[in-house]
XYZ file of C-alpha atoms in Angstrom:
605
model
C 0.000 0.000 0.000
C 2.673 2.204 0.756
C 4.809 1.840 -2.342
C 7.789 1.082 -0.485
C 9.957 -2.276 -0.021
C 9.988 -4.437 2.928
C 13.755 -3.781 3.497
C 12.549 0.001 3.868
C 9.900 -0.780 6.003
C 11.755 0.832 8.866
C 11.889 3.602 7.227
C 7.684 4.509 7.295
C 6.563 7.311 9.437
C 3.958 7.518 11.479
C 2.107 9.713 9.344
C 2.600 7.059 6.358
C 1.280 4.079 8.689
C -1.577 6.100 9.283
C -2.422 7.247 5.808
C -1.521 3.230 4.855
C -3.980 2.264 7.240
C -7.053 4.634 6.225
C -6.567 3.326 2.693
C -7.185 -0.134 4.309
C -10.192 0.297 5.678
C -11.332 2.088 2.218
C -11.198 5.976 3.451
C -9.772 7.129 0.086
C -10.327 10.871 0.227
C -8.966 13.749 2.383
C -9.573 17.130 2.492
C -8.371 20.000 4.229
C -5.126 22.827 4.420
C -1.408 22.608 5.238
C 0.033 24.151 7.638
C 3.454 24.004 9.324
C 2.324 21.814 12.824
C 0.752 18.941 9.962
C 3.434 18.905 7.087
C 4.651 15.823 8.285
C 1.311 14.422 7.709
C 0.836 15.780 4.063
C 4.362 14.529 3.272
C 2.789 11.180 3.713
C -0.345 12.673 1.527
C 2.318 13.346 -1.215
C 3.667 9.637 -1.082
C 0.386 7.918 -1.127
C -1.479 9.659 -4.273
C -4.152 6.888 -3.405
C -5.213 9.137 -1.011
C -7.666 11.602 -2.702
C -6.789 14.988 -1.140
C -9.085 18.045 -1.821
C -7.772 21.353 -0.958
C -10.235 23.549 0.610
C -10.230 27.354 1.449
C -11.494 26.988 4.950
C -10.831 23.747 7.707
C -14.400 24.231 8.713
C -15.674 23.403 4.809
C -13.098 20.234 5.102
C -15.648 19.094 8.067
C -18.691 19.895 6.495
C -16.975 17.964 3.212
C -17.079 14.958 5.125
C -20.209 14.947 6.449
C -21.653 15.454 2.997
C -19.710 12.543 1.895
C -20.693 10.518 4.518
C -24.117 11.686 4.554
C -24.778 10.351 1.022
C -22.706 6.963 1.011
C -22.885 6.118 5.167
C -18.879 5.792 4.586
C -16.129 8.263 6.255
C -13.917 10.654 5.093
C -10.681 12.230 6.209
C -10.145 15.683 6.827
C -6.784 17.463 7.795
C -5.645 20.348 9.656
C -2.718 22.152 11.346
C -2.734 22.831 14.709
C -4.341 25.706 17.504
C -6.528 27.667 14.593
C -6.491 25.040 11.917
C -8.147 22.766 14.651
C -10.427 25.136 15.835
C -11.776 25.766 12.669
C -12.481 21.934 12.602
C -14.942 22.136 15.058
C -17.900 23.485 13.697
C -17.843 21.016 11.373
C -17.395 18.009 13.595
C -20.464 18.732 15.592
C -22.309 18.566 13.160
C -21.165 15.218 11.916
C -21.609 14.447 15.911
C -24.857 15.960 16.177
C -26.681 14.733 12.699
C -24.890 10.644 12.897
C -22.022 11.124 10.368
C -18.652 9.288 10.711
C -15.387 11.766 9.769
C -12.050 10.621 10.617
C -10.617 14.088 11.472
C -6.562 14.463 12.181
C -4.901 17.631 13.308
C -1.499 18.438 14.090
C 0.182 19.373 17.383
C 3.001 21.214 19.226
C 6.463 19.061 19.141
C 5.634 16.183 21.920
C 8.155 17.752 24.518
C 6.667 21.341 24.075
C 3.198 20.229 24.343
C 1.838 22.798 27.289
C 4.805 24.977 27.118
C 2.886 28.037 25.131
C 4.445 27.085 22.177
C 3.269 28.454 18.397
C -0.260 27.319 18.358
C 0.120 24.680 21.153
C -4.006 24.466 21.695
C -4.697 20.382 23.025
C -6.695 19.696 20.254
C -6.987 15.780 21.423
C -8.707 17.539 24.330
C -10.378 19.791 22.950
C -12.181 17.881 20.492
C -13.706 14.959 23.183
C -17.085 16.539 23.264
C -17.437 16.383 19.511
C -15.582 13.413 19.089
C -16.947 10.454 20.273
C -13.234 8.978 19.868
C -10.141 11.827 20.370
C -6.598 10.288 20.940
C -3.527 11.424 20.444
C -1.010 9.368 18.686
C 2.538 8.452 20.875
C 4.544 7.358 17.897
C 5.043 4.945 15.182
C 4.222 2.166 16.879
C 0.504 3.957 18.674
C -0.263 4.614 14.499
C -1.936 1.181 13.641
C -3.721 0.952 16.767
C -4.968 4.290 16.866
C -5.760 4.712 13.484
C -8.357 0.957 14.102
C -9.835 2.348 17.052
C -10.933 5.895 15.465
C -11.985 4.164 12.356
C -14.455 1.096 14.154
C -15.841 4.043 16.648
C -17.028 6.329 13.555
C -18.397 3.434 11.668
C -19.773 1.533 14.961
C -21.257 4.959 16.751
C -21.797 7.130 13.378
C -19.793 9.892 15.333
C -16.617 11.731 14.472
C -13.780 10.395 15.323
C -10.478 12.454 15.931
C -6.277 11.841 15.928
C -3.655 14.212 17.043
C -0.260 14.129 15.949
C 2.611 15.760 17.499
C 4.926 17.653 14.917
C 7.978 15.532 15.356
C 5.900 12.311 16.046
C 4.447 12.572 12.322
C 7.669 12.273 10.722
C 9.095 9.332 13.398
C 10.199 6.310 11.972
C 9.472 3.059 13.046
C 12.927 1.902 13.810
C 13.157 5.221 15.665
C 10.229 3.870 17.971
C 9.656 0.842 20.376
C 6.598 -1.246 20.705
C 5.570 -2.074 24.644
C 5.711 -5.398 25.582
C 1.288 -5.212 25.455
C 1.600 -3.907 21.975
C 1.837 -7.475 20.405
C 3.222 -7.640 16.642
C 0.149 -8.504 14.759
C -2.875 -8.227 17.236
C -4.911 -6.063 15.231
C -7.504 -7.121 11.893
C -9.574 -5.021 9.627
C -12.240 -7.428 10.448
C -15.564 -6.126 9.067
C -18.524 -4.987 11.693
C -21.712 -4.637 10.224
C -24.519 -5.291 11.967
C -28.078 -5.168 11.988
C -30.482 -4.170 15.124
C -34.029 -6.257 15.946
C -35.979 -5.680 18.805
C -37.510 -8.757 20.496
C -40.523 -10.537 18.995
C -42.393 -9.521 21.918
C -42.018 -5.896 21.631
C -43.036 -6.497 17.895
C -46.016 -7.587 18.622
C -46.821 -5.191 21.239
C -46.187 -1.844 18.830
C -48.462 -3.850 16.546
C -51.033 -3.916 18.663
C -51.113 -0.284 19.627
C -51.483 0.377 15.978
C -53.919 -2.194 14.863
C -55.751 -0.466 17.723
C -55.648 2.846 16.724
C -57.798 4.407 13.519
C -55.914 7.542 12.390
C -52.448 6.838 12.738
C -49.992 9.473 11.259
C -46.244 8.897 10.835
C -43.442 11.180 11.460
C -40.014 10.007 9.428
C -36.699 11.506 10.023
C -32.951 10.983 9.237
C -33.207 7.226 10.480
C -35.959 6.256 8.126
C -33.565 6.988 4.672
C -33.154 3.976 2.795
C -36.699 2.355 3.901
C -38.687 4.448 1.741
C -40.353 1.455 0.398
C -41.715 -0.023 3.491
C -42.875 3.321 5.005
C -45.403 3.352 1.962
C -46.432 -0.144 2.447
C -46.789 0.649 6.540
C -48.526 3.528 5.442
C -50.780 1.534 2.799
C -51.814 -0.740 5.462
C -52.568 1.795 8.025
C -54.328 4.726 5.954
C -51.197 6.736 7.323
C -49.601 10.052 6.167
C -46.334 9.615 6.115
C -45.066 13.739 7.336
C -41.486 14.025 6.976
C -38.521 16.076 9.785
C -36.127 17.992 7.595
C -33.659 15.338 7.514
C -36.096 12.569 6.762
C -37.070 14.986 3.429
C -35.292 11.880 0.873
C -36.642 9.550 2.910
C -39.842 9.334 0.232
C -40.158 11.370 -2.621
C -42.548 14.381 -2.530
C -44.992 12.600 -4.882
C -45.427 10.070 -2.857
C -49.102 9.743 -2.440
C -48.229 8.976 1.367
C -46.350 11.650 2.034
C -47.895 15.081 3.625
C -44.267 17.165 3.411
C -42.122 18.381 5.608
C -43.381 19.470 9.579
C -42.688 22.370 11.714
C -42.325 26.311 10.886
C -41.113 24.925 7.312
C -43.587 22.066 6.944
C -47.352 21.829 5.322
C -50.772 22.460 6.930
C -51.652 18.878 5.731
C -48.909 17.857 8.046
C -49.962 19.941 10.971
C -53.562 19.062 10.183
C -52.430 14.816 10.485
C -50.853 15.692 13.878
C -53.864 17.659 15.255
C -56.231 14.767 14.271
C -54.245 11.474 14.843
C -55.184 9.250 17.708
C -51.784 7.276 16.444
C -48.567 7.880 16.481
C -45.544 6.174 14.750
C -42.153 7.598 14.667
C -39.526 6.236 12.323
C -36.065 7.794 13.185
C -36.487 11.175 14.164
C -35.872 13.422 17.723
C -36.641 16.270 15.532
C -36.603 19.426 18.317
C -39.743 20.581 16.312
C -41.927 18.776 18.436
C -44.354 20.946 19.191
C -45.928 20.297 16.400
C -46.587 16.787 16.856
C -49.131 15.486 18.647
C -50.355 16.707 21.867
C -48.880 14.362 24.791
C -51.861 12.148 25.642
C -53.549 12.789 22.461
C -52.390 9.937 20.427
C -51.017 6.269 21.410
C -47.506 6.310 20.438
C -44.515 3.516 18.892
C -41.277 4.652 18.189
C -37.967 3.227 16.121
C -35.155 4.618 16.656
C -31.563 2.871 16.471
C -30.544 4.891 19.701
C -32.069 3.485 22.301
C -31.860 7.181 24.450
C -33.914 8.962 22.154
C -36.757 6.320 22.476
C -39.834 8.401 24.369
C -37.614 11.412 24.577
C -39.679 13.713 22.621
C -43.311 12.028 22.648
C -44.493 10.152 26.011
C -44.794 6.606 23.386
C -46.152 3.258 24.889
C -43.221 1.061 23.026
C -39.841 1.559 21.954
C -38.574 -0.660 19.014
C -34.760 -0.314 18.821
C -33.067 -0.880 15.636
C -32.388 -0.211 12.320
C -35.693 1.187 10.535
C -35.750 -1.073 7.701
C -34.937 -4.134 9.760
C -37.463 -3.161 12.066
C -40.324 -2.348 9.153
C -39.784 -5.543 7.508
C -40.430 -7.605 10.963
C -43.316 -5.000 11.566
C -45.148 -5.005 8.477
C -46.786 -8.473 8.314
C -48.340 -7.933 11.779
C -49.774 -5.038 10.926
C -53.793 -5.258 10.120
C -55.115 -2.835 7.183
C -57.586 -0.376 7.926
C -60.796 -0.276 5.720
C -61.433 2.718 6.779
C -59.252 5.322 4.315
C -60.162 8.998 5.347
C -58.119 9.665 7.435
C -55.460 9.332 4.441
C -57.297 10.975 1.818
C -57.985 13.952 3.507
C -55.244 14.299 4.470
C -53.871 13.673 0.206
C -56.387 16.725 -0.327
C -54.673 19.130 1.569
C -51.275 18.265 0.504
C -52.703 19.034 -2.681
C -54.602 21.974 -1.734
C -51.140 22.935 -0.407
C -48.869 21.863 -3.839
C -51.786 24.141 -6.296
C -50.753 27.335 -3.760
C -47.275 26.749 -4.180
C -47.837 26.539 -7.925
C -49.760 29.847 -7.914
C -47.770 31.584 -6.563
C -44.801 30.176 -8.519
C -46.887 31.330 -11.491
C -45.998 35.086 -10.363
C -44.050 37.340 -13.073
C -43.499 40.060 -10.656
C -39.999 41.637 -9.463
C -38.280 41.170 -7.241
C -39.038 37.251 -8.017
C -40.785 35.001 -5.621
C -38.549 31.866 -4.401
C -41.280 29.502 -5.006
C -40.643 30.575 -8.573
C -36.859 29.129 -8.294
C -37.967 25.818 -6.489
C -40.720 24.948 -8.612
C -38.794 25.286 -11.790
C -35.714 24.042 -10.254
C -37.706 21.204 -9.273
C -38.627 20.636 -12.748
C -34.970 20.705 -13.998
C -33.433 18.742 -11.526
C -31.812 15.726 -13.459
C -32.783 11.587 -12.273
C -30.459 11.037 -9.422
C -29.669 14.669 -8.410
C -28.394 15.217 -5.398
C -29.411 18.126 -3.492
C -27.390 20.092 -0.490
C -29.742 22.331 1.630
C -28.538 25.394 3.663
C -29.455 27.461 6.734
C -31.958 30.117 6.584
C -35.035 30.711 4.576
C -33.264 29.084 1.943
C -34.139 25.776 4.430
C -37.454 26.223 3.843
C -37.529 26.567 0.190
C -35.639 23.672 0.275
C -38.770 21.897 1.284
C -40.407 22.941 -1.484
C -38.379 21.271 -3.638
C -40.186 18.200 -5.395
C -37.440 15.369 -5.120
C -38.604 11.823 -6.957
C -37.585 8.790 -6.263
C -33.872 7.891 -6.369
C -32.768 11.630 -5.513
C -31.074 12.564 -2.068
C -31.298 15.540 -0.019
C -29.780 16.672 3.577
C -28.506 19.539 4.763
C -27.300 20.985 8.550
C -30.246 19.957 10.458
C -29.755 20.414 14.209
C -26.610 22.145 13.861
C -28.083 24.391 11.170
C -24.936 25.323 10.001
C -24.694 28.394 7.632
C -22.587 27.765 4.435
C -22.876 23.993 4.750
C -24.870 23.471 1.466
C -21.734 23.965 -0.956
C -19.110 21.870 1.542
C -21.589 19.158 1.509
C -21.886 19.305 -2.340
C -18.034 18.968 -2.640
C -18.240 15.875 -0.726
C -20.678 14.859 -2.227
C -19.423 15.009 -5.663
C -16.318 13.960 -4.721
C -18.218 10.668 -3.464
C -20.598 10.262 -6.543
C -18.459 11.899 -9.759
C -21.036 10.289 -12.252
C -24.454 12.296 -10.486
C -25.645 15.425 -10.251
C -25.275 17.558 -7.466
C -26.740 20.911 -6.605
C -26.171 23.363 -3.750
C -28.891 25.154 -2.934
C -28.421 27.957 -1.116
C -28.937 31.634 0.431
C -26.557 34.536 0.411
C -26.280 34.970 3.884
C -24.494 31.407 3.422
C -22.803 31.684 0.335
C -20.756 35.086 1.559
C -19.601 32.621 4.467
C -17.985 30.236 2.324
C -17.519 31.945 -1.266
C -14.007 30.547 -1.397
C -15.024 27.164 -1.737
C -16.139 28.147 -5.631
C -12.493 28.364 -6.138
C -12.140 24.681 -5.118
C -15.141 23.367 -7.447
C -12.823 25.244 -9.899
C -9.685 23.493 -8.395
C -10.644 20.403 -9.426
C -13.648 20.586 -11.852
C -16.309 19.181 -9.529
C -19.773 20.062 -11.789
C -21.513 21.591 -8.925
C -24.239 24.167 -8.993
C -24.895 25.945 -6.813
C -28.134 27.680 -6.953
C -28.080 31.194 -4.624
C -30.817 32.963 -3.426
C -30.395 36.667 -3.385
C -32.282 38.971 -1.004
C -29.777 40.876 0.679
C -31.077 39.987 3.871
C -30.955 37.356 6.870
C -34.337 36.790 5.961
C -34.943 34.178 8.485
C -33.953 36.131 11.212
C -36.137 38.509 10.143
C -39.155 36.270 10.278
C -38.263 34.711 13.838
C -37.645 37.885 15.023
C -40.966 38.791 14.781
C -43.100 35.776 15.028
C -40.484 33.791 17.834
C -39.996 37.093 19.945
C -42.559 40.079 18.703
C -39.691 41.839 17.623
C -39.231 44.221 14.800
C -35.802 42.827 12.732
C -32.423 43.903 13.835
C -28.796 43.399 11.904
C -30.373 41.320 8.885
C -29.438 43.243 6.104
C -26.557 42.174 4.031
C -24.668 44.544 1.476
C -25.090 43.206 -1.986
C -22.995 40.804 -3.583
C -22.688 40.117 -7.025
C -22.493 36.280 -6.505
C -22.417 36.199 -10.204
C -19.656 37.884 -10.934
C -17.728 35.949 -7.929
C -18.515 33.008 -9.674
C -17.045 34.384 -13.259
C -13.983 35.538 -11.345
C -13.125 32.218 -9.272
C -13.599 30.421 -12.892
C -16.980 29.151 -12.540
C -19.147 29.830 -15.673
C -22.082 32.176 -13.715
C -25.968 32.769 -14.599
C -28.528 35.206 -12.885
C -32.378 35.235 -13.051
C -34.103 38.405 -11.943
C -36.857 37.920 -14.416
C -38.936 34.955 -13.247
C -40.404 34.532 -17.342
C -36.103 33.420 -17.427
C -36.096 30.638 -14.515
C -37.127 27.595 -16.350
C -34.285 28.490 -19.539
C -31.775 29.157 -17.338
C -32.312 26.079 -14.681
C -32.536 24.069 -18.154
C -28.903 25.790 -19.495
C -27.077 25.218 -16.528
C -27.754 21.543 -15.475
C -26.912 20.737 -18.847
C -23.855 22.511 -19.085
C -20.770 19.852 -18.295
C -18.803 21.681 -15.134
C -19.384 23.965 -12.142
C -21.625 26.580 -12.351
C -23.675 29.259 -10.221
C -26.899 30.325 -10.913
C -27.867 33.783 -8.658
C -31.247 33.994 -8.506
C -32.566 37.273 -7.194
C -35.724 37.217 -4.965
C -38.114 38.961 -2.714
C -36.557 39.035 1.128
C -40.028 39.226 2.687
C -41.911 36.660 0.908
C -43.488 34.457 4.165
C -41.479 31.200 4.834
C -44.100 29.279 6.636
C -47.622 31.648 6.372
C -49.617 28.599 6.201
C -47.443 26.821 9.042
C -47.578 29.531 11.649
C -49.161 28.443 15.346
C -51.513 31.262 16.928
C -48.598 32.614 18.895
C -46.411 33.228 15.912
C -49.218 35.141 13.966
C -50.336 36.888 17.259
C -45.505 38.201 18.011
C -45.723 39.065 14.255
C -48.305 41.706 14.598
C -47.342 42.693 17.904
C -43.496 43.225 16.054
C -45.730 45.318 13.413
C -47.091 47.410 16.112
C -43.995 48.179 17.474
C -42.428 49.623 14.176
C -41.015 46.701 12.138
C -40.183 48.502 8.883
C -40.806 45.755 6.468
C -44.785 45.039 7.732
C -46.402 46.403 5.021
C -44.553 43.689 2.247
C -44.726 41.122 4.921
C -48.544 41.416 5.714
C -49.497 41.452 2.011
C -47.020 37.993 1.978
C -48.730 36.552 5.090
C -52.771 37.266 3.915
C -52.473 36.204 0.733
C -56.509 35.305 0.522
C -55.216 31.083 -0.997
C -52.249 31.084 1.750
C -55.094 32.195 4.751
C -57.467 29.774 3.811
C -54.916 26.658 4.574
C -53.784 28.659 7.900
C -56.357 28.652 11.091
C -53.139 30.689 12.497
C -53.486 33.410 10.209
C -57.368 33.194 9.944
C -57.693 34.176 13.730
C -55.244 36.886 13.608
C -55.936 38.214 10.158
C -57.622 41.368 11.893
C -54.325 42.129 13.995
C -52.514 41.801 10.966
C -54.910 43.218 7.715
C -54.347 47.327 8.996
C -50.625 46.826 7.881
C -51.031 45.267 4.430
């Protein structure tokens, strides 16, 4: 593996044994940055061009590569960076591969082993540093600590879906392994790449028992997350049997495709009133893989007999007071579910809850239909929708731009994810580097906000860099339009520090060497989508749209319509264009929210 004899096999470093290693266990790609504490490490990099390694502009964007990549193939990725700020900048990153279940081998550098502690040029303890966000954080002694090491961080992000992290003193990265001596508990030859997949039942008994619940029950509504990708199929035959809506957390969006005629859409401020509506009215409750923190939307506590599956066995009745806990792997457990289940005659339940959704999809198309300026974003989604190629792949971003995202129409075999409890700004175009770099021969879009994109514009330069056919789709409003919205309908207040100057994301684009598009005319949108997916490289298309156009009108609660006008009564300077967004007559009608405020709100229109 390492390209060297077994005469010179004294001669490897540390850094090479651990590069050697990674390659073993199939981690094939690295990215990060140099930097004078890790050179050691990227000397091994330069020996072992097996070793994919991406440059990026930022360590945080290495992260967030890796949790894209790992996100869309369940496999880890390396990422690399020097020591004290280098590490730091890690960090962001890493939690989120902690916090959303994605397993990143990270590796930083450190301060020469005898200076370690000393205030030496960026001597941070990244090894300690990083053991909240790590599951796994060790630092590596020498030559003969690299095998060892290397095994234990790789099993614990595969076993535990978790980050996993090694430091490397300067000097110890370029040790030898003749300059090194093995313990006598450091055996020769103890350790195996021995595979470790495994699949997660619950007991017959406890099958049975969520079966019964359910059999019992008459309206049953299901909530999929993040755990429930990859059993798409069963979920509609659950859901078949059970007259269920199947209403998707925002990282369970890929879990079905939006024209499913299960599926109700996404929940929460972002989600559907169809959704909502299935929560309000269930009297049964099964949750597939999610602890989404949006859960006061879902059923009241009480209201509806509850099962939940969920491969952690913590998160089983932490956000919904459920009668049984299945633990295990969703598909697993669906499979040894379904043929216990009984169907239910009785369809209603289901089909109203179809006619909303669809009540729901015709306002979204009206109001995509709009040819005024500046554009709406349902105008981008819907004919982005429309454009996106079979197989796409689809990176979502913080902001409003997350709730557009929802109303993108994904069919069947397309992927989508983004930073979901993190909700990391500027993760949409890491993740679609990773993502690329993990699927060359599919499409893959970044879909984004510029709030995010001026966080991480440097990263165009690295689609450039190495050709990766990105595009990345920007949504101009010159605002933190989200903040903006939950400013007023979270706190009744009017919006503080959300504008943003204007950047010409276009011209950005030109200027790192991307070819660059940008749609202010909606009557454009469905040309230009059509241009640039076809177009053979990276590309960015800047579309320009209205900053006060309501996120979730139709998915506010009566305390969110009741802060926004109380924010308009206290001088928010943007009420007028939002109150004309929020009682649109179509968007009232699906909102009982906006319907028993409308009078609060209507004298600012």
């Amino acid at each position: 593996m390492s390209g060297q004899s077994a005469d010179d096999s004294g001669a490897r470093t540390t850094s090479d044994l651990v590069v050697e290693r990674l390659l073993e266990w199939g981690i094939d790609t690295c990215f990060g940055i140099c930097g004078d504490q890790v050179n050691g490490f990227f000397e091994a990099l330069r020996t072992h061009p097996q070793m994919r390694f991406v440059h990026v502009r930022h360590e945080e964007n290495a992260a967030l590569a890796c949790v894209g990549y790992a996100k869309f193939t369940g496999r880890p990725a390396a990422c690399v960076a020097t020591a004290g700020p280098g590490a730091v900048h890690l960090l962001n990153g890493l939690y989120d591969a902690r916090i959303d279940g994605a397993p990143v081998v990270a590796i930083t550098g450190l301060s020469y082993h005898d200076t370690i502690g000393a205030h030496f040029l960026q001597d941070l303890p990244s090894d300690r540093l990083f053991e909240h966000a790590c599951l796994f954080s060790e630092r590596i002694m020498g030559p003969t600590h690299a095998l060892p090491a290397t095994d234990l961080a790789v099993r614990s992000a595969l076993m535990n879906r978790t980050p996993s992290h090694l430091a490397i003193p300067i000097d110890v990265q370029s040790l030898t392994l003749d300059q090194d001596t093995a313990s006598p508990k450091n055996v020769p030859g103890h350790l195996s790449l021995a595979a470790q997949p495994f699949i997660v039942v619950p007991p017959e008994e406890q099958l049975r028992s969520a079966a019964e619940v359910l059999n019992a029950c008459e309206r049953i509504a299901i909530c999929a997350g993040a755990g429930a990708r990859g059993a798409g199929d069963l979920l509609e035959q659950v859901a078949e049997l059970l007259g269920a809506p199947i209403v998707k957390a925002g990282l369970g969006k890929d879990c079905v495709p939006d024209d499913s005629p299960y599926t109700t859409g996404g929940m929460g401020l972002i989600g559907t009133r169809a959704s909502h509506e299935a929560f309000e009215n269930c009297d049964g409750f099964l949750i597939v893989g999610s602890a989404t923190p949006y859960y006061e939307f879902w059923p009241k506590p009480g209201q509806a007999r509850g099962v939940q599956i969920d491969l952690n066995a913590d998160r089983i009745g932490m956000r919904y007071p459920v009668e049984v806990g299945l633990v295990g792997h969703a598909t697993a457990v669906l499979e040894h579910l379904l043929p216990l289940l009984e169907r239910k005659s009785d369809r209603s339940f289901l089909q109203r809850a179809q006619d909303t959704y669809r009540r729901w999809w015709e306002l979204i198309g009206e109001q995509a239909s709009s040819s005024g300026t500046p554009m709406r974003p349902q105008v981008v989604t819907w004919e982005l929708s429309k454009a996106l190629p079979e197989g796409a792949i689809v990176t979502g971003d913080a902001g409003t731009v997350t709730a557009w995202g929802g109303r993108l129409r994904l069919r069947k075999g397309m992927q989508y994810s983004f930073s979901g409890t993190l909700c990391t700004m500027g993760s949409a175009l890491p993740y679609a580097i990773g993502a690329q770099c993990a699927h060359p021969d599919r499409p893959v879009i970044a879909f984004t906000g510029d709030g995010s994109m001026s966080m991480g514009m440097g990263e165009l330069a690295t689609l450039a860099q190495y050709d990766l056919p990105v595009k990345v789709v920007v949504l101009r409003n010159n605002s933190l339009a989200l903040e903006v919205w939950e400013q007023t309908a979270l706190l009744g207040n009017p919006q503080m520090g959300c504008e943003l100057h204007p950047i010409d994301f276009a011209a950005v684009a030109r200027a790192c060497g991307l070819r660059s598009y940008r749609i202010e005319d909606p009557s454009r949108a469905e040309t230009v989508f059509a241009e640039a997916m076809a177009f053979d490289g990276p590309c960015l298309i800047e579309a320009v749209t209205d900053p006060y156009e309501a996120p979730f009108g139709e998915s506010l609660q009566p305390t969110h319509a009741q802060h926004i006008a109380e924010a308009f009564g206290r001088g928010e300077p943007a009420a007028s264009a939002m109150a004309r967004s929020l009682l649109e007559p179509d968007r009232v009608a699906l909102s009982p929210a906006l319907q028993q405020h409308h009078d609060d709100l209507a004298p600012y229109q």
